[in-house]
Every structure is written in C-alpha cells, then in structure tokens.
Amino acid sequence: MERLANKRILLGITGGIAAYKAAELVRQLRDADADVQVVMTEAACEFITPLTMQALSGHTVHTDLLDPRAEAGMGHIELARWADLILIAPASADFMARFAHGHGNDLLSTLCLATGAPIAVAPAMNQQMWADRATQKNLLILQEKGVHVFGPGSGDQACGENGAGRMLEPEELAQHAAEVFDYQLLTGKHVVITAGPSRESIDPVRYITNKSSGKMGFALAEIAAEAGARVTLIAGPVNLPTPSRVTRVEVMTAREMYDAALAAVADDCAIFIATAAVADYRPAVTADHKIKKSTEEIHLTLVKNPDIVAAVAGHEHKPFTVGFAAETQDVIASARTKLAKKGLDMIATNDVSGQNVGFNSDNNAVTVIWPGGHKVLPLASKRQIAKQLIELIGIRYQG
Ligand code: C5P
C-alpha cells in the first residue's frame, strides 16, 4: 500500500447500492497517505451524500460539469490533469456503457475522456446485468482501451440474487489501486527537509539572519516528492512557492525549526536533509520594545542555538541524516570533520567563496561525502543537483 503515498486519486462514484462502500474506500486510500478527491454522478447522490464524501476526503465533492462556481475553482480539465489515477467504484452498467462509447454527458465521463492518467473501474451490478451481452461487450472495449478492471467478485447480492457482479471490498480495491503504480526510489518514505535561513529577533523590528534563499532545500523537496516520498519541508522565512505534493511547515527561529524537525522525525522519518542555514547564535534576550538609539554603542549578547541536524542524528530513531556545509576554505577537510562530529550519514559541501554557487544562486556545485567515499557533482542548476543528490541519498539509504 505504500505505493499510494502522495498519490492523487480521483474517486468516481456512480449510482448503485455499493456506493455506500465508497466511504470506507476513501478512508483506506487516505490511510495509505493518498490524496483523494471525489466526483459523484447524479444517481450516486441518491445512495450516499456528497457531504459524507466531503468529510471523509477533506475536499469539496464535484458533481456538476456545468457549474460555473466549480469551474472557477478547480475546473474539469484541471481536475483531469490533477489525478494520478481515476478509480470509478462502484461502476454501474450504465456508466461502463457511456465510458466505453466515449460519452461526455456528465462530469465523470468527461473527466475520463480528458485525463491522461490511468483509469480503473470496479463494476458493481446485478449478476444478470453483468452477464448481459451488452455489458460484456462494453467490458471488452474498456479492456482494449487499457482501462484496469477490478473485479467484480461474486456471491450474495443486495437484490437477493447470487452470482458475479458484487463490487470488491474496499481493502481489495485499495490494494489493486496501489498496484497500478510502480515502485519508485523513495516510494512511501517520509523525507524531512529543513530549508532557508532562521530569523532571530533583537527587538520587534530588528533581527539577525543570513543570505540563504532556501532554493536548494525547495528543489530537493520537489525532487523527493517526484521520487515517491512523503515530504515535510520545514522552511524559514523565504519567498518561494511550496512544491507540489509537499507539506510545508513555516518557522522563524532556530528553536522553532528544532521543535518542528524533531516532531517530524518522530513521525516515521526515513531520511532527514538539513539544507537550512540556521543562525548559529541568537540574542540572549529579545527586547519587548524597539531599542532607542540613545547611546553611542550597544552590546548584544548572543547565545548558541541548538544544532538541529546533530540532534536528529543523535535521535533514538535516527533517520538517514544528510547535512550541508557551506565553506570558504579547506572545504573537503572541514566537511569530513563535520560529518564525523555531527554523526551524519552524508554531507554535501560547497565552496561559497565563488559568485556562481551556493547562497541565493540558481546554480550549485557540491562534493558529496560519506564514510568511505565521495562524489563530485559539478556546476549545474539546483534542480539538477537535487536530482543527483536524491538519487545518491536513495541508493545509500537503501544500501
Ligand atoms: O556547523 P555548520 O552550520 O557549518 O553545519 C551545517 C549543517 O548543519 C547544515 O546541514 C545545517 O542545516 C545544519 N545545522 C543545523 N542546526 C544548526 C546549525 C547547522 O541543523 N544550529
């Protein structure tokens, strides 16, 4: 089921008594960390309410093709693009017929025409309807189109008959849905990434910070999510959009970042990547009011901030822990010392004395070091560096 983590499932519900089982199906899919949106046909709404499905999926339920309000939000084309899988459960005989013949006379059938995602149907109907030649012909057409067909099972039916046509149970459907997806490098793994600077207040209007843009951490978050991971991105104050499928936790200070990081690590974290440029020191006290410029000199006492990545590496459920080291001299030697001192599994180090790499730049060049080995990743965009790094991390994590 871990293959469902982070996947976007569009669940289509058509009219049939098995629609009540769609509620449990949403729960199963969400328990496997999938994001679920529900589309219901008019007939489906006679069997189970959109409100129930909204509460379970956590999203507004889509019912109308020609609803200007819905189109102003996530329109039908956007919804069709959003899905990684369209799963229609239950799929009635009528829906299968319309889908097989390319109809687009309601929202769900239109989405099936407009999507590039795989589609699966879970037929549910009376055994005579299932056995009918028209239904069986439509089934063949759908199979030829490459549509996955889950079930149906056979046994007692709601109509009192016995035979083939029962919808599979929600657990079986969730399992089949998971099998549609291939395993990826980080499938189902929780990856936690810190990014950006921290901001340490001196008074209500002044603070200590640094030049970190957060770009490297955000690129890593994006690539890790693309590699199938569930990603938590703990971000200091930066002006960057949240990558798709990434959960962002916003923090200001090093201590807030520390708390957020340790909470995320306790949540079954497999890999921790510390790209944040955490302020080493913070003012011992933060003034309640703006400090007046009455004297020639003022003295600020600074105290050390906690070392987040070292604390994570020392955690009783230590994830595979990766640090970054921005250096201006003795780059490799300093990074090796840091790797050992902080108890890391890997460190990515770069020379930030140049103009083209590191802080605030769109490019980076790093040397990745681990106990017993290293690899040079030459100058490239931060997205390219992130791709190579995630691959290295994934391989060393598994090894
Ligand atoms: O010790 P230094 O700041 O050079 O180490 C850099 C690495 O340690 C980075 O991965 C950074 O995110 C992490 N770090 C941390 N908490 C700190 C200081 C640095 O997680 N307080």
Coordinates of C-alpha atoms and ligand atoms in Angstrom, one line a residue:
M1 CA 0.0 0.0 0.0
E2 CA 3.0 2.3 0.4
R3 CA 2.8 2.9 -3.4
L4 CA -0.3 5.0 -2.7
A5 CA 1.6 7.5 -0.6
N6 CA 1.4 11.0 -2.0
K7 CA -0.6 9.8 -5.0
R8 CA -3.7 11.7 -6.2
I9 CA -6.7 9.5 -6.6
L10 CA -9.9 10.8 -8.2
L11 CA -12.6 8.5 -7.0
G12 CA -15.7 8.5 -9.2
I13 CA -18.9 7.2 -7.6
T14 CA -21.8 6.1 -9.8
G15 CA -25.3 5.1 -8.9
G16 CA -25.6 1.7 -7.2
I17 CA -26.1 0.3 -3.7
A18 CA -22.4 -0.4 -3.4
A19 CA -21.9 3.4 -3.3
Y20 CA -22.0 3.2 0.5
K21 CA -18.7 1.2 0.4
A22 CA -17.0 4.1 -1.3
A23 CA -16.9 5.9 2.1
E24 CA -14.8 3.1 3.5
L25 CA -12.7 3.1 0.4
V26 CA -11.8 6.8 0.8
R27 CA -10.7 6.0 4.4
Q28 CA -8.5 3.2 3.2
L29 CA -6.9 5.3 0.5
R30 CA -6.3 8.2 2.9
D31 CA -4.8 5.8 5.5
A32 CA -2.3 4.9 2.8
D33 CA -1.4 8.6 2.5
A34 CA -3.1 9.2 -0.8
D35 CA -4.8 12.5 -1.6
V36 CA -8.4 11.7 -2.6
Q37 CA -11.0 13.9 -4.5
V38 CA -14.4 12.6 -5.1
V39 CA -16.6 13.0 -8.2
M40 CA -20.2 11.8 -8.0
T41 CA -22.8 11.2 -10.7
E42 CA -26.4 12.4 -10.0
A43 CA -27.5 8.9 -9.4
A44 CA -24.7 8.3 -6.9
C45 CA -26.0 11.2 -4.8
E46 CA -29.2 9.2 -4.3
F47 CA -27.3 6.5 -2.5
I48 CA -24.7 8.4 -0.4
T49 CA -24.5 12.1 0.3
P50 CA -21.7 14.4 -1.1
L51 CA -21.4 15.8 2.4
T52 CA -20.3 12.4 3.7
M53 CA -17.7 12.1 1.0
Q54 CA -16.5 15.6 1.6
A55 CA -16.0 15.0 5.3
L56 CA -14.0 11.8 4.5
S57 CA -11.9 13.1 1.6
G58 CA -11.3 16.5 3.1
H59 CA -12.1 18.1 -0.3
T60 CA -15.3 19.6 -1.8
V61 CA -17.1 17.0 -3.8
H62 CA -17.5 17.6 -7.5
T63 CA -20.9 16.7 -9.0
D64 CA -21.6 19.1 -12.0
L65 CA -20.0 19.6 -15.3
L66 CA -21.7 22.9 -15.9
D67 CA -21.2 24.5 -12.5
P68 CA -19.6 27.9 -13.0
R69 CA -18.6 28.1 -9.4
A70 CA -16.8 24.7 -9.5
E71 CA -15.1 25.7 -12.8
A72 CA -13.9 28.9 -11.2
G73 CA -12.1 26.8 -8.6
M74 CA -10.6 23.6 -10.0
G75 CA -12.2 23.2 -13.4
H76 CA -12.8 19.8 -15.1
I77 CA -9.7 20.0 -17.2
E78 CA -7.6 20.8 -14.1
L79 CA -9.2 18.0 -12.2
A80 CA -8.5 15.6 -15.1
R81 CA -4.8 16.7 -15.0
W82 CA -4.6 16.6 -11.2
A83 CA -5.3 12.8 -11.0
D84 CA -2.6 10.2 -10.9
L85 CA -5.4 7.6 -11.1
I86 CA -9.2 7.8 -11.8
L87 CA -10.9 5.0 -9.9
I88 CA -14.6 4.5 -10.5
A89 CA -16.1 2.5 -7.7
P90 CA -18.8 1.4 -8.0
A91 CA -19.0 1.5 -11.8
S92 CA -22.6 0.9 -12.9
A93 CA -23.6 -0.9 -16.1
D94 CA -24.8 2.5 -17.4
F95 CA -21.5 4.2 -16.6
M96 CA -19.5 1.5 -18.2
A97 CA -21.6 1.8 -21.4
R98 CA -21.2 5.5 -21.6
F99 CA -17.5 5.3 -20.8
A100 CA -16.9 2.6 -23.4
H101 CA -18.6 4.7 -26.1
G102 CA -16.8 7.9 -25.3
H103 CA -19.8 9.9 -24.0
G104 CA -19.1 13.1 -22.1
N105 CA -22.6 13.9 -20.9
D106 CA -21.7 14.4 -17.2
L107 CA -18.6 15.4 -15.2
L108 CA -17.2 11.9 -14.5
S109 CA -17.5 10.7 -18.1
T110 CA -15.9 13.9 -19.3
L111 CA -13.0 13.6 -16.9
C112 CA -12.4 10.0 -18.2
L113 CA -12.1 11.5 -21.7
A114 CA -10.0 14.4 -20.7
T115 CA -7.4 12.7 -18.5
G116 CA -4.0 11.2 -19.4
A117 CA -4.0 9.3 -16.1
P118 CA -4.7 5.6 -15.8
I119 CA -8.3 4.7 -15.2
A120 CA -9.7 1.8 -13.2
V121 CA -13.3 0.6 -12.9
A122 CA -14.8 -1.6 -10.1
P123 CA -18.0 -2.9 -11.6
A124 CA -21.0 -3.4 -9.3
M125 CA -24.3 -4.6 -10.6
N126 CA -26.9 -7.3 -10.5
Q127 CA -25.5 -10.6 -11.9
Q128 CA -27.9 -10.7 -14.8
M129 CA -26.8 -7.1 -15.8
W130 CA -23.2 -8.2 -15.6
A131 CA -23.7 -11.2 -17.7
D132 CA -25.7 -9.3 -20.3
R133 CA -24.0 -9.3 -23.7
A134 CA -24.0 -5.5 -23.9
T135 CA -22.2 -5.2 -20.6
Q136 CA -19.7 -7.8 -21.6
K137 CA -19.1 -6.1 -24.9
N138 CA -18.5 -2.8 -23.1
L139 CA -16.1 -4.5 -20.8
L140 CA -14.1 -5.7 -23.7
I141 CA -14.0 -2.2 -25.2
L142 CA -12.8 -0.8 -21.9
Q143 CA -10.1 -3.5 -21.5
E144 CA -8.9 -2.7 -25.1
K145 CA -8.7 0.9 -24.1
G146 CA -6.3 -0.1 -21.3
V147 CA -8.7 0.5 -18.5
H148 CA -8.0 -1.5 -15.4
V149 CA -10.9 -3.6 -14.3
F150 CA -11.0 -4.5 -10.6
G151 CA -13.4 -7.4 -10.0
P152 CA -16.2 -7.9 -9.8
G153 CA -16.5 -10.5 -7.1
S154 CA -19.3 -13.0 -6.9
G155 CA -21.6 -14.0 -4.0
D156 CA -24.8 -12.7 -2.4
Q157 CA -26.2 -9.6 -3.9
A158 CA -28.2 -6.7 -2.4
C159 CA -31.1 -7.7 -4.8
G160 CA -31.3 -11.1 -3.2
E161 CA -29.6 -13.0 -6.1
N162 CA -26.3 -14.7 -6.1
G163 CA -23.6 -14.5 -8.8
A164 CA -20.9 -12.3 -10.4
G165 CA -21.3 -8.6 -10.1
R166 CA -20.5 -7.7 -6.5
M167 CA -18.1 -4.8 -6.0
L168 CA -14.8 -5.9 -4.5
E169 CA -14.3 -4.9 -0.8
P170 CA -12.7 -1.5 -0.1
E171 CA -9.4 -3.1 1.1
E172 CA -9.1 -5.2 -2.1
L173 CA -9.8 -2.1 -4.2
A174 CA -7.2 0.0 -2.4
Q175 CA -4.7 -2.9 -2.9
H176 CA -5.4 -3.1 -6.6
A177 CA -5.1 0.8 -6.9
A178 CA -1.7 0.6 -5.2
E179 CA -0.6 -2.0 -7.8
V180 CA -1.3 0.4 -10.6
F181 CA 1.8 2.4 -9.5
D182 CA 5.4 1.3 -9.9
Y183 CA 7.8 1.4 -7.0
Q184 CA 10.0 4.5 -7.2
L185 CA 13.3 5.2 -5.5
L186 CA 11.6 6.8 -2.4
T187 CA 8.1 5.3 -2.6
G188 CA 6.3 5.7 0.7
K189 CA 9.3 7.1 2.6
H190 CA 8.9 10.1 4.8
V191 CA 11.6 12.6 3.9
V192 CA 12.1 15.7 6.1
I193 CA 14.0 18.7 4.8
T194 CA 14.9 22.0 6.5
A195 CA 15.4 25.0 4.2
G196 CA 16.1 28.7 4.2
P197 CA 17.5 30.9 6.9
S198 CA 16.4 31.3 10.5
R199 CA 15.5 34.7 11.8
E200 CA 16.5 35.6 15.4
S201 CA 14.8 38.7 16.8
I202 CA 16.7 41.5 18.5
D203 CA 13.6 43.6 19.1
P204 CA 10.1 43.8 17.5
V205 CA 11.6 45.2 14.3
R206 CA 15.2 44.0 14.0
Y207 CA 16.6 40.6 13.6
I208 CA 19.7 38.5 12.7
T209 CA 19.6 36.4 9.6
N210 CA 21.7 35.3 6.7
K211 CA 21.6 35.2 2.9
S212 CA 20.1 31.7 2.4
S213 CA 17.4 31.7 -0.3
G214 CA 16.0 28.2 0.5
K215 CA 16.3 27.3 -3.2
M216 CA 18.4 24.1 -2.7
G217 CA 16.1 22.7 0.0
F218 CA 13.0 23.5 -2.0
A219 CA 14.5 21.8 -5.1
L220 CA 15.3 18.8 -3.0
A221 CA 11.7 18.7 -1.6
E222 CA 10.3 18.8 -5.2
I223 CA 12.5 16.0 -6.4
A224 CA 12.0 13.8 -3.4
A225 CA 8.2 14.1 -3.9
E226 CA 8.6 13.3 -7.6
A227 CA 10.6 10.2 -6.4
G228 CA 7.5 9.0 -4.5
A229 CA 8.4 10.3 -1.0
R230 CA 6.0 11.9 1.5
V231 CA 7.9 15.2 2.1
T232 CA 7.8 17.6 5.0
L233 CA 9.6 20.8 4.2
I234 CA 10.4 22.9 7.3
A235 CA 11.1 26.3 5.9
G236 CA 12.4 29.5 7.4
P237 CA 11.3 32.9 6.0
V238 CA 11.7 32.6 2.3
N239 CA 9.8 33.8 -0.7
L240 CA 9.3 30.6 -2.6
P241 CA 6.2 28.7 -3.6
T242 CA 5.6 25.3 -2.0
P243 CA 6.4 22.5 -4.4
S244 CA 3.6 20.2 -5.4
R245 CA 2.7 17.4 -3.0
V246 CA 4.9 18.8 -0.3
T247 CA 3.8 19.6 3.2
R248 CA 5.3 22.9 4.3
V249 CA 5.9 23.9 7.9
E250 CA 6.8 27.5 8.3
V251 CA 9.1 28.6 11.1
M252 CA 11.1 31.7 12.0
T253 CA 13.7 30.9 14.7
A254 CA 16.2 28.1 15.0
R255 CA 14.4 26.9 18.1
E256 CA 11.1 26.7 16.2
M257 CA 12.9 24.8 13.4
Y258 CA 14.4 22.5 16.0
D259 CA 10.9 21.7 17.5
A260 CA 9.4 21.2 14.1
A261 CA 12.3 19.0 12.9
L262 CA 12.2 16.7 16.0
A263 CA 8.4 16.4 15.7
A264 CA 8.7 15.4 12.0
V265 CA 11.5 12.9 12.8
A266 CA 9.3 11.2 15.3
D267 CA 6.7 10.7 12.5
D268 CA 8.3 7.7 10.9
C269 CA 11.0 9.8 9.2
A270 CA 13.3 7.7 6.9
I271 CA 15.6 10.5 5.6
F272 CA 16.4 13.9 7.0
I273 CA 18.1 16.5 4.9
A274 CA 19.4 19.7 6.6
T275 CA 19.9 22.4 4.0
A276 CA 18.8 25.2 6.3
A277 CA 21.3 27.9 7.1
V278 CA 20.5 28.0 10.8
A279 CA 21.7 31.1 12.7
D280 CA 24.4 29.8 15.0
Y281 CA 23.6 32.4 17.6
R282 CA 20.6 34.3 18.8
P283 CA 20.2 37.3 21.0
A284 CA 20.2 36.2 24.7
V285 CA 17.1 38.4 25.2
T286 CA 14.6 39.9 22.7
A287 CA 13.7 43.4 23.7
D288 CA 9.9 43.9 24.1
H289 CA 10.1 47.4 22.5
K290 CA 12.1 48.9 19.7
I291 CA 15.6 49.7 21.1
K292 CA 16.2 53.5 21.0
K293 CA 19.4 54.9 19.6
S294 CA 20.2 56.9 22.7
T295 CA 23.8 55.7 23.3
E296 CA 26.9 55.5 21.0
E297 CA 27.3 51.8 21.5
I298 CA 25.1 49.0 22.4
H299 CA 26.3 45.5 23.2
L300 CA 24.4 42.4 22.1
T301 CA 24.9 39.2 24.0
L302 CA 24.4 36.2 21.8
V303 CA 23.8 32.6 22.9
K304 CA 24.3 29.5 20.9
N305 CA 21.3 27.9 19.0
P306 CA 20.7 24.1 19.2
D307 CA 22.3 22.1 16.4
I308 CA 19.3 20.6 14.7
V309 CA 20.9 18.1 12.4
A310 CA 23.2 16.8 15.2
A311 CA 20.2 16.4 17.4
V312 CA 18.4 14.4 14.6
A313 CA 21.5 12.3 14.1
G314 CA 21.5 11.5 17.8
H315 CA 17.8 10.7 17.9
E316 CA 16.9 7.2 19.2
H317 CA 15.1 6.6 15.8
K318 CA 17.8 8.2 13.8
P319 CA 16.8 8.6 10.1
F320 CA 19.4 8.5 7.3
T321 CA 20.8 12.0 8.0
V322 CA 22.3 14.3 5.5
G323 CA 23.9 17.7 6.2
F324 CA 25.1 20.5 4.1
A325 CA 28.3 22.5 4.7
A326 CA 28.9 25.9 3.0
E327 CA 32.6 26.6 3.4
T328 CA 35.0 29.2 2.1
Q329 CA 38.3 27.4 2.9
D330 CA 39.6 23.8 3.4
V331 CA 36.2 22.8 2.1
I332 CA 36.6 19.0 1.9
A333 CA 38.6 18.6 5.2
S334 CA 36.1 20.7 7.1
A335 CA 33.2 18.7 5.7
R336 CA 34.7 15.4 6.7
T337 CA 35.2 16.7 10.3
K338 CA 31.6 17.9 10.4
L339 CA 30.4 14.5 9.0
A340 CA 32.0 12.7 11.9
K341 CA 31.3 15.3 14.6
K342 CA 27.6 15.6 13.9
G343 CA 27.2 11.8 13.3
L344 CA 25.9 12.3 9.8
D345 CA 25.5 9.6 7.1
M346 CA 26.3 12.0 4.3
I347 CA 27.3 15.6 3.8
A348 CA 27.1 17.8 0.7
T349 CA 29.7 20.5 0.8
N350 CA 30.2 23.5 -1.4
D351 CA 32.6 26.4 -1.7
V352 CA 30.6 29.6 -1.3
S353 CA 33.6 31.9 -1.9
G354 CA 32.7 32.0 -5.6
Q355 CA 29.9 34.0 -7.2
N356 CA 28.1 31.3 -9.1
V357 CA 27.2 28.8 -6.5
G358 CA 25.6 28.5 -3.1
F359 CA 23.6 31.2 -1.4
N360 CA 20.9 32.9 -3.4
S361 CA 22.2 31.5 -6.7
D362 CA 20.2 29.3 -9.0
N363 CA 23.2 27.0 -9.5
N364 CA 25.3 24.9 -7.2
A365 CA 28.3 22.6 -7.3
V366 CA 28.8 20.2 -4.5
T367 CA 31.0 17.4 -3.3
V368 CA 29.1 14.7 -1.6
I369 CA 31.0 12.9 1.2
W370 CA 30.0 9.8 3.2
P371 CA 32.1 7.5 5.4
G372 CA 34.4 5.7 2.9
G373 CA 33.5 7.6 -0.3
H374 CA 32.7 10.8 -2.1
K375 CA 31.3 12.1 -5.4
V376 CA 31.7 15.4 -7.1
L377 CA 28.6 16.9 -8.6
P378 CA 29.8 19.7 -11.0
L379 CA 28.2 23.1 -11.5
A380 CA 24.6 22.7 -12.6
S381 CA 21.1 24.1 -11.8
K382 CA 19.9 23.5 -8.2
R383 CA 17.2 21.2 -9.7
Q384 CA 19.8 19.1 -11.5
I385 CA 22.0 19.0 -8.4
A386 CA 18.9 18.0 -6.3
K387 CA 18.1 15.1 -8.8
Q388 CA 21.6 13.7 -8.5
L389 CA 21.6 14.2 -4.7
I390 CA 18.3 12.5 -4.2
E391 CA 19.5 9.5 -6.3
L392 CA 22.7 9.2 -4.3
I393 CA 20.8 9.5 -1.0
G394 CA 18.2 6.9 -2.1
I395 CA 20.9 4.5 -3.1
R396 CA 23.0 4.9 0.0
Y397 CA 19.9 4.8 2.2
Q398 CA 18.8 1.5 0.7
G399 CA 22.4 0.1 0.8
Ligands
C5P1 O1 28.0 23.6 11.7 P1 27.5 24.2 10.4 O2 26.5 25.3 10.5 O3 28.6 24.5 9.4 O4 26.8 22.9 9.7 C1 26.0 23.0 8.6 C2 25.0 21.9 8.6 O5 24.4 21.7 9.9 C3 23.8 22.1 7.7 O6 23.3 20.9 7.3 C4 22.8 22.9 8.6 O7 21.5 22.8 8.1 C5 23.0 22.1 9.9 N1 22.8 22.9 11.1 C6 21.7 22.7 11.9 N2 21.5 23.4 13.1 C7 22.3 24.4 13.4 C8 23.4 24.7 12.6 C9 23.6 23.9 11.4 O8 20.9 21.8 11.6 N3 22.1 25.1 14.5

